[in-house]
Short mmCIF file of C-alpha atoms in Angstrom, two decimals:
data_model
loop_
_atom_site.label_atom_id
_atom_site.label_comp_id
_atom_site.label_asym_id
_atom_site.label_seq_id
_atom_site.Cartn_x
_atom_site.Cartn_y
_atom_site.Cartn_z
CA UNK V 9 -13.11 5.14 -8.88
CA UNK V 10 -16.03 7.27 -7.60
CA UNK V 11 -18.46 8.74 -10.06
CA UNK V 12 -18.97 5.85 -12.48
CA UNK V 13 -17.02 3.47 -14.67
CA UNK V 14 -13.28 3.95 -14.99
CA UNK V 15 -12.03 4.71 -18.46
CA UNK V 16 -8.81 5.99 -19.94
CA UNK V 17 -10.57 9.21 -20.96
CA UNK V 18 -11.92 10.00 -17.49
CA UNK V 19 -8.86 9.02 -15.41
CA UNK V 20 -6.60 11.85 -14.28
CA UNK V 21 -2.92 11.18 -14.87
CA UNK V 22 -0.53 10.05 -13.71
CA UNK V 23 -1.54 7.01 -11.65
CA UNK V 24 0.48 5.95 -8.58
CA UNK V 25 2.51 3.21 -10.31
CA UNK V 26 2.53 4.59 -13.85
CA UNK V 27 5.73 3.48 -15.59
CA UNK V 28 6.29 0.40 -13.40
CA UNK V 29 6.45 -2.83 -15.40
CA UNK V 30 5.17 -6.03 -13.76
CA UNK V 31 5.53 -9.51 -15.21
CA UNK V 32 3.08 -12.07 -13.84
CA UNK V 33 3.52 -15.79 -14.44
CA UNK V 34 -0.05 -17.04 -14.56
CA UNK V 35 -1.56 -18.89 -11.63
CA UNK V 36 -4.70 -18.73 -9.50
CA UNK V 37 -5.56 -17.11 -6.18
CA UNK V 38 -3.31 -14.63 -4.37
CA UNK V 39 -0.68 -14.13 -7.10
CA UNK V 40 -3.18 -12.87 -9.70
CA UNK V 41 -4.91 -10.74 -7.07
CA UNK V 42 -1.60 -9.11 -6.10
CA UNK V 43 -0.86 -8.38 -9.75
CA UNK V 44 -4.38 -7.00 -10.19
CA UNK V 45 -3.84 -4.59 -7.31
CA UNK V 46 -0.61 -3.37 -8.88
CA UNK V 47 -2.48 -3.02 -12.18
CA UNK V 48 -5.29 -1.09 -10.46
CA UNK V 49 -2.55 1.31 -9.37
CA UNK V 50 -1.59 1.63 -13.05
CA UNK V 51 1.49 -0.54 -13.24
CA UNK V 52 1.87 -2.06 -16.71
CA UNK V 53 1.09 -5.69 -15.83
CA UNK V 54 1.84 -8.33 -18.45
CA UNK V 55 0.52 -11.78 -17.61
CA UNK V 56 2.19 -14.82 -19.13
CA UNK V 57 -0.67 -17.25 -19.68
CA UNK V 58 -0.07 -20.89 -20.34
CA UNK V 59 -1.62 -22.94 -23.13
CA UNK V 60 -4.92 -24.31 -21.83
CA UNK V 61 -5.54 -21.57 -19.28
CA UNK V 62 -5.20 -21.44 -15.49
CA UNK V 63 -8.77 -21.79 -14.19
CA UNK V 64 -10.78 -24.36 -16.18
CA UNK V 65 -14.40 -23.43 -16.74
CA UNK V 66 -14.03 -19.73 -15.90
CA UNK V 67 -14.79 -17.36 -18.75
CA UNK V 68 -11.74 -15.06 -19.02
CA UNK V 69 -14.12 -12.11 -19.39
CA UNK V 70 -15.40 -12.83 -15.86
CA UNK V 71 -12.02 -13.45 -14.23
CA UNK V 72 -11.93 -10.08 -12.51
CA UNK V 73 -8.54 -10.68 -10.89
CA UNK V 74 -7.12 -10.41 -14.41
CA UNK V 75 -8.39 -6.88 -14.92
CA UNK V 76 -5.86 -4.08 -15.41
CA UNK V 77 -3.47 -6.44 -17.21
CA UNK V 78 -2.33 -7.49 -20.66
CA UNK V 79 -1.74 -11.09 -21.66
CA UNK V 80 0.75 -13.00 -23.76
CA UNK V 81 0.68 -16.75 -24.32
CA UNK V 82 3.91 -18.67 -23.74
CA UNK V 83 4.77 -22.32 -23.21
CA UNK V 84 7.27 -22.17 -20.37
CA UNK V 85 8.09 -25.83 -20.91
CA UNK V 86 9.68 -25.01 -24.26
CA UNK V 87 13.11 -23.37 -24.67
CA UNK V 88 11.69 -20.65 -26.89
CA UNK V 89 8.95 -19.86 -24.37
CA UNK V 90 11.49 -19.71 -21.56
CA UNK V 91 13.72 -17.36 -23.53
CA UNK V 92 10.84 -15.00 -24.25
CA UNK V 93 9.86 -15.04 -20.58
CA UNK V 94 13.43 -14.17 -19.62
CA UNK V 95 13.33 -11.37 -22.17
CA UNK V 96 10.25 -9.98 -20.45
CA UNK V 97 11.91 -10.35 -17.03
CA UNK V 98 14.89 -8.41 -18.36
CA UNK V 99 12.59 -5.49 -19.15
CA UNK V 100 10.41 -5.68 -16.02
CA UNK V 101 10.68 -3.97 -12.66
CA UNK V 102 8.75 -6.69 -10.82
CA UNK V 103 8.06 -10.37 -11.44
CA UNK V 104 5.32 -12.30 -9.61
CA UNK V 105 5.03 -16.08 -9.57
CA UNK V 106 2.96 -18.44 -7.44
CA UNK V 107 4.32 -21.88 -8.27
CA UNK V 108 5.29 -24.47 -5.71
CA UNK V 109 8.92 -24.09 -4.60
CA UNK V 110 11.30 -25.36 -7.27
CA UNK V 111 8.86 -25.20 -10.20
CA UNK V 112 10.03 -21.83 -11.54
CA UNK V 113 13.59 -23.09 -11.33
CA UNK V 114 12.70 -26.22 -13.32
CA UNK V 115 11.04 -24.03 -15.95
CA UNK V 116 14.20 -21.93 -16.27
CA UNK V 117 12.58 -18.75 -14.97
CA UNK V 118 13.62 -18.83 -11.32
CA UNK V 119 15.36 -15.99 -9.50
CA UNK V 120 18.83 -17.06 -10.68
CA UNK V 121 18.46 -16.57 -14.43
CA UNK V 122 16.01 -13.68 -14.06
CA UNK V 123 18.24 -11.65 -11.74
CA UNK V 124 21.26 -12.51 -13.91
CA UNK V 125 19.50 -10.84 -16.82
CA UNK V 126 18.08 -8.00 -14.70
CA UNK V 127 19.97 -7.32 -11.41
CA UNK V 128 17.44 -4.65 -10.36
CA UNK V 129 14.45 -7.00 -10.67
CA UNK V 130 12.12 -7.50 -7.70
CA UNK V 131 11.21 -11.19 -7.84
CA UNK V 132 7.99 -11.77 -5.86
CA UNK V 133 7.17 -15.34 -4.83
CA UNK V 134 3.70 -16.23 -3.55
CA UNK V 135 3.16 -19.54 -1.78
CA UNK V 136 1.15 -20.93 1.09
CA UNK V 137 3.91 -22.50 3.16
CA UNK V 138 6.88 -20.43 1.97
CA UNK V 139 10.05 -21.34 0.09
CA UNK V 140 11.50 -23.46 2.91
CA UNK V 141 10.45 -25.47 5.93
CA UNK V 142 9.11 -29.04 6.31
CA UNK V 143 5.84 -28.30 4.47
CA UNK V 144 7.26 -26.08 1.72
CA UNK V 145 6.84 -28.61 -1.08
CA UNK V 146 3.52 -30.08 0.02
CA UNK V 147 0.08 -29.10 -1.29
CA UNK V 148 -2.18 -26.82 0.69
CA UNK V 149 -5.03 -24.36 0.46
CA UNK V 150 -6.26 -21.30 2.29
CA UNK V 151 -8.02 -23.31 4.99
CA UNK V 152 -5.00 -25.44 5.84
CA UNK V 153 -2.76 -22.37 6.08
CA UNK V 154 -5.25 -20.72 8.45
CA UNK V 155 -5.42 -23.89 10.52
CA UNK V 156 -1.71 -23.93 11.37
CA UNK V 157 -1.48 -20.22 12.25
CA UNK V 158 -4.24 -20.25 14.88
CA UNK V 159 -6.39 -17.89 12.81
CA UNK V 160 -8.97 -20.54 11.89
CA UNK V 161 -9.42 -21.36 15.56
CA UNK V 162 -10.76 -17.83 16.07
CA UNK V 163 -13.78 -18.27 13.82
CA UNK V 164 -17.15 -19.88 14.43
CA UNK V 165 -19.24 -20.82 17.46
CA UNK V 166 -17.85 -21.91 20.79
CA UNK V 167 -19.49 -25.31 20.52
CA UNK V 168 -18.67 -26.75 17.12
CA UNK V 169 -15.92 -26.59 14.53
CA UNK V 170 -14.44 -23.32 13.26
CA UNK V 171 -16.03 -21.62 10.26
CA UNK V 172 -14.24 -21.29 6.92
CA UNK V 173 -14.00 -17.54 6.08
CA UNK V 174 -14.00 -18.11 2.29
CA UNK V 175 -10.44 -17.48 1.06
CA UNK V 176 -10.32 -13.81 2.01
CA UNK V 177 -8.23 -14.09 5.17
CA UNK V 178 -5.50 -16.38 3.85
CA UNK V 179 -5.11 -16.02 0.09
CA UNK V 180 -5.90 -12.34 -0.17
CA UNK V 181 -5.20 -10.67 3.20
CA UNK V 182 -2.32 -12.80 4.48
CA UNK V 183 -1.03 -13.62 1.01
CA UNK V 184 -1.63 -11.13 -1.78
CA UNK V 185 -1.57 -7.97 0.31
CA UNK V 186 1.68 -8.96 2.04
CA UNK V 187 3.21 -9.77 -1.33
CA UNK V 188 2.26 -6.32 -2.62
CA UNK V 189 3.69 -4.65 0.49
CA UNK V 190 6.91 -6.59 0.12
CA UNK V 191 7.19 -5.92 -3.60
CA UNK V 192 6.68 -2.18 -3.18
CA UNK V 193 9.24 -2.02 -0.36
CA UNK V 194 11.76 -3.96 -2.46
CA UNK V 195 10.99 -1.74 -5.46
CA UNK V 196 11.87 1.36 -3.45
CA UNK V 197 15.15 -0.31 -2.46
CA UNK V 198 15.88 -1.28 -6.06
CA UNK V 199 15.19 2.24 -7.29
CA UNK V 200 17.58 3.64 -4.67
CA UNK V 201 20.39 1.10 -5.06
CA UNK V 202 19.95 -0.63 -8.41
CA UNK V 203 19.84 -3.97 -6.60
CA UNK V 204 16.87 -6.29 -6.85
CA UNK V 205 15.97 -9.16 -4.55
CA UNK V 206 13.58 -12.05 -3.92
CA UNK V 207 10.42 -11.39 -1.88
CA UNK V 208 9.26 -14.61 -0.20
CA UNK V 209 5.58 -14.03 0.65
CA UNK V 210 4.02 -17.03 2.44
CA UNK V 211 0.38 -17.07 3.46
CA UNK V 212 1.26 -18.68 6.80
CA UNK V 213 3.65 -15.80 7.55
CA UNK V 214 1.16 -13.12 6.57
CA UNK V 215 -1.78 -14.61 8.46
CA UNK V 216 0.38 -15.15 11.55
CA UNK V 217 1.45 -11.50 11.29
CA UNK V 218 -2.21 -10.45 11.19
CA UNK V 219 -2.69 -12.01 14.64
CA UNK V 220 0.03 -9.86 16.27
CA UNK V 221 -2.35 -7.80 18.42
CA UNK V 222 -4.16 -10.91 19.63
CA UNK V 223 -0.88 -12.51 20.70
CA UNK V 224 -0.20 -9.38 22.73
CA UNK V 225 -3.60 -9.61 24.41
CA UNK V 226 -3.05 -13.33 25.03
CA UNK V 227 0.31 -12.66 26.69
CA UNK V 228 -1.28 -9.97 28.84
CA UNK V 229 -4.04 -12.30 30.01
CA UNK V 230 -6.69 -10.28 28.18
CA UNK V 231 -7.58 -12.91 25.57
CA UNK V 232 -8.80 -16.45 26.13
CA UNK V 233 -7.58 -19.05 23.63
CA UNK V 234 -11.13 -20.20 22.86
CA UNK V 235 -13.92 -19.25 20.46
CA UNK V 236 -16.73 -16.88 21.48
CA UNK V 237 -14.96 -16.16 24.75
CA UNK V 238 -13.59 -12.68 24.11
CA UNK V 239 -14.59 -9.12 23.42
CA UNK V 240 -14.00 -9.25 19.66
CA UNK V 241 -14.83 -12.82 18.65
CA UNK V 242 -18.57 -12.89 19.28
CA UNK V 243 -18.23 -13.68 22.95
CA UNK V 244 -19.49 -10.28 24.10
CA UNK V 245 -23.24 -9.82 23.48
CA UNK V 246 -22.63 -6.25 22.32
CA UNK V 247 -20.20 -7.39 19.60
CA UNK V 248 -21.83 -10.04 17.49
CA UNK V 249 -24.46 -10.94 14.93
CA UNK V 250 -28.19 -11.44 15.56
CA UNK V 251 -31.00 -12.93 13.49
CA UNK V 252 -34.05 -10.88 12.59
CA UNK V 253 -37.65 -12.03 12.13
CA UNK V 254 -37.32 -12.45 8.36
CA UNK V 255 -34.15 -14.56 8.43
CA UNK V 256 -31.80 -11.62 7.96
CA UNK V 257 -29.04 -10.58 10.33
CA UNK V 258 -27.80 -7.44 12.05
CA UNK V 259 -24.18 -6.88 13.10
CA UNK V 260 -23.60 -5.14 16.43
CA UNK V 261 -20.30 -3.49 17.40
CA UNK V 262 -21.35 -1.32 20.35
CA UNK V 263 -18.08 -1.60 22.27
CA UNK V 264 -17.70 1.83 23.87
CA UNK V 265 -20.13 2.76 26.68
CA UNK V 266 -21.60 5.72 24.80
CA UNK V 267 -22.26 3.58 21.73
CA UNK V 268 -23.66 0.81 23.93
CA UNK V 269 -26.08 3.22 25.60
CA UNK V 270 -27.29 4.37 22.19
CA UNK V 271 -27.62 0.75 21.09
CA UNK V 272 -29.70 -0.40 24.04
CA UNK V 273 -31.93 2.69 23.83
CA UNK V 274 -32.73 2.17 20.15
CA UNK V 275 -33.11 -1.57 20.60
CA UNK V 276 -35.69 -0.89 23.29
CA UNK V 277 -33.86 -2.49 26.19
CA UNK V 278 -34.70 -0.57 29.33
CA UNK V 279 -34.60 -1.10 33.04
CA UNK V 280 -31.97 -2.88 35.09
CA UNK V 281 -29.90 -4.75 32.47
CA UNK V 282 -27.26 -7.41 33.20
CA UNK V 283 -23.82 -5.94 33.78
CA UNK V 284 -22.11 -5.73 30.38
CA UNK V 285 -18.67 -5.69 32.01
CA UNK V 286 -19.22 -9.03 33.75
CA UNK V 287 -18.68 -12.00 31.40
CA UNK V 288 -20.84 -14.10 33.73
CA UNK V 289 -23.78 -11.89 32.76
CA UNK V 290 -23.18 -12.16 29.02
CA UNK V 291 -25.49 -15.15 28.38
CA UNK V 292 -28.48 -13.36 29.94
CA UNK V 293 -27.70 -10.12 28.12
CA UNK V 294 -27.28 -11.96 24.82
CA UNK V 295 -30.67 -13.61 25.23
CA UNK V 296 -32.31 -10.22 25.79
CA UNK V 297 -30.63 -8.72 22.72
CA UNK V 298 -31.48 -11.72 20.55
CA UNK V 299 -35.10 -11.60 21.68
CA UNK V 300 -35.47 -7.97 20.68
CA UNK V 301 -33.89 -8.42 17.25
CA UNK V 302 -36.16 -11.39 16.56
CA UNK V 303 -39.23 -9.15 16.76
CA UNK V 304 -38.61 -7.16 13.57
CA UNK V 305 -37.26 -7.59 10.05
CA UNK V 306 -33.79 -6.61 8.97
CA UNK V 307 -35.16 -3.64 7.01
CA UNK V 308 -37.10 -2.41 10.03
CA UNK V 309 -34.06 -2.58 12.28
CA UNK V 310 -31.96 -0.89 9.61
CA UNK V 311 -34.35 2.07 9.71
CA UNK V 312 -34.26 2.15 13.53
CA UNK V 313 -30.47 2.39 13.66
CA UNK V 314 -29.97 4.55 10.55
CA UNK V 315 -27.72 7.55 11.23
CA UNK V 316 -27.07 6.58 14.85
CA UNK V 317 -23.82 5.95 16.72
CA UNK V 318 -25.01 2.56 17.94
CA UNK V 319 -22.56 0.79 15.61
CA UNK V 320 -25.21 -1.48 14.10
CA UNK V 321 -25.39 -2.48 10.44
CA UNK V 322 -27.34 -4.95 8.31
CA UNK V 323 -25.46 -8.03 7.11
CA UNK V 324 -25.63 -7.70 3.33
CA UNK V 325 -24.94 -10.33 0.71
CA UNK V 326 -22.46 -9.90 -2.15
CA UNK V 327 -25.33 -8.98 -4.47
CA UNK V 328 -26.84 -6.52 -1.99
CA UNK V 329 -23.68 -4.69 -0.92
CA UNK V 330 -23.14 -2.52 -4.03
CA UNK V 331 -26.60 -0.94 -3.64
CA UNK V 332 -26.13 0.24 -0.08
CA UNK V 333 -26.43 4.06 -0.10
CA UNK V 334 -23.04 4.63 1.53
CA UNK V 335 -21.12 2.34 -0.81
CA UNK V 336 -23.03 3.73 -3.80
CA UNK V 337 -22.22 7.32 -2.78
CA UNK V 338 -18.52 6.53 -2.47
CA UNK V 339 -18.38 4.55 -5.69
CA UNK V 340 -17.01 1.55 -3.81
CA UNK V 341 -18.30 -0.61 -6.64
CA UNK V 342 -18.23 0.14 -10.33
CA UNK V 343 -19.51 -1.40 -13.56
CA UNK V 344 -17.12 -2.28 -16.34
CA UNK V 345 -18.10 -4.21 -19.47
CA UNK V 346 -21.45 -4.97 -17.88
CA UNK V 347 -19.93 -6.58 -14.78
CA UNK V 348 -20.37 -5.01 -11.36
CA UNK V 349 -17.16 -5.23 -9.34
CA UNK V 350 -15.23 -3.54 -6.54
CA UNK V 351 -13.47 -0.35 -7.63
CA UNK V 352 -9.71 0.05 -7.04
CA UNK V 353 -8.63 0.80 -3.49
CA UNK V 354 -7.22 2.67 -1.66
CA UNK V 355 -7.78 6.24 -2.86
CA UNK V 356 -5.21 8.89 -3.64
CA UNK V 357 -5.68 12.66 -3.57
CA UNK V 358 -3.17 13.47 -6.32
CA UNK V 359 -2.77 10.26 -8.35
CA UNK V 360 -6.12 8.46 -8.61
CA UNK V 361 -5.98 4.74 -9.28
CA UNK V 362 -7.78 2.74 -11.93
CA UNK V 363 -6.23 1.43 -15.12
CA UNK V 364 -9.44 1.21 -17.15
CA UNK V 365 -8.64 -2.28 -18.46
CA UNK V 366 -11.03 -5.18 -18.16
CA UNK V 367 -9.90 -8.79 -17.66
CA UNK V 368 -7.06 -9.81 -19.95
CA UNK V 369 -7.88 -12.40 -22.60
CA UNK V 370 -5.14 -15.04 -22.81
CA UNK V 371 -2.66 -14.10 -25.52
CA UNK V 372 -4.69 -11.18 -26.84
CA UNK V 373 -2.05 -8.51 -26.23
CA UNK V 374 1.06 -10.14 -27.67
CA UNK V 375 1.56 -7.63 -30.47
CA UNK V 376 1.09 -4.59 -28.23
CA UNK V 377 3.41 -5.94 -25.53
CA UNK V 378 6.01 -6.88 -28.15
CA UNK V 379 6.00 -3.27 -29.31
CA UNK V 380 5.83 -1.56 -25.91
CA UNK V 381 8.41 -3.81 -24.23
CA UNK V 382 10.62 -3.99 -27.34
CA UNK V 383 10.55 -7.77 -27.61
CA UNK V 384 9.60 -8.55 -31.23
CA UNK V 385 9.52 -12.32 -30.76
CA UNK V 386 6.35 -12.02 -28.68
CA UNK V 387 4.32 -10.86 -31.66
CA UNK V 388 4.43 -14.33 -33.19
CA UNK V 389 5.44 -16.75 -30.43
CA UNK V 390 6.49 -20.24 -31.45
CA UNK V 391 4.04 -23.09 -31.24
CA UNK V 392 4.01 -25.04 -27.97
CA UNK V 393 6.48 -27.86 -27.73
CA UNK V 394 5.16 -31.17 -29.02
CA UNK V 395 4.41 -33.75 -26.31
CA UNK V 396 6.95 -36.52 -25.96
CA UNK V 397 6.31 -39.67 -27.97
CA UNK V 398 5.44 -42.60 -25.74
CA UNK V 399 6.88 -45.96 -26.64
CA UNK V 400 5.54 -49.21 -25.32
CA UNK V 401 2.75 -49.62 -22.81
#
């Protein structure tokens, strides 16, 4: 939230999702991020952590996708743990799980028993491949989901393999954000009708959906199915990234003629330039642009283009981004418990977001959740089930 750290005392009320209860069955990746976003919007998110944790080696205080939540510790492999989880589902508006298909059912907390206890529940399922199809029960990760949708083929240089875009495009854009959109739509339906449902959010579906406009351009003959061959994939010399003399980079997005004219003027390109509208001229034009950028440092070029409409920006690192004057002025990043992190987004004029809670510590909130959700058994959950005794060798 702009203007400094978010706290309960500085946050106007109510928040957008105040009063909505979300139960998250602990996992890693897009499921926790989706629950974090709902928590940022002030839903009461209770995370069911498992004994032993979900992400080995990560200090829970630094697991920022667990901010804006509370945590209880349950062993879902034990009958008592399953019953307490069903009790939470009975009191929740939304449930989010990211297990492989069939796992929640084997643990006794699948859609069947949860919706039987709470017919208005929105049961959100987050997977890579989806709940059905030939690959549904096989392992995968962000990169493999991108590979099958065609999205990975869009990234990287023309000559060479595609570039892995971290896990932002698959896990978080095609996965978590589509799960949140589906959950909120189903929640509206449940509020209107009293009927819950299952939301099947698959990363392959979401990423494929993100490519809708490109499929339209491809069908119209306006997009080539190759890397660095199009207007928006680095093929055009006026839409790409260039190295500076100090090893930095500048991003150029001078698509429109007026912006392009401003760009070439400030870059110092004068005279009879190669035709920007002729792809055959792009290699020569790119060489001219690259040569100019290579003459100065990133900071020098940043000053040249500052305040212009040339659509040029420095390529900042994760550590550098929060200190950029624009992001600092908007409060795009905030500091909570000594950790700099992105502030909640988007922004609301009447119901500002931001729960004020740091990352949940596994099991730390059992007593409070037991009281607030009226489930006394959570306050002192039973010990995890003993492992089976092995006989023989």
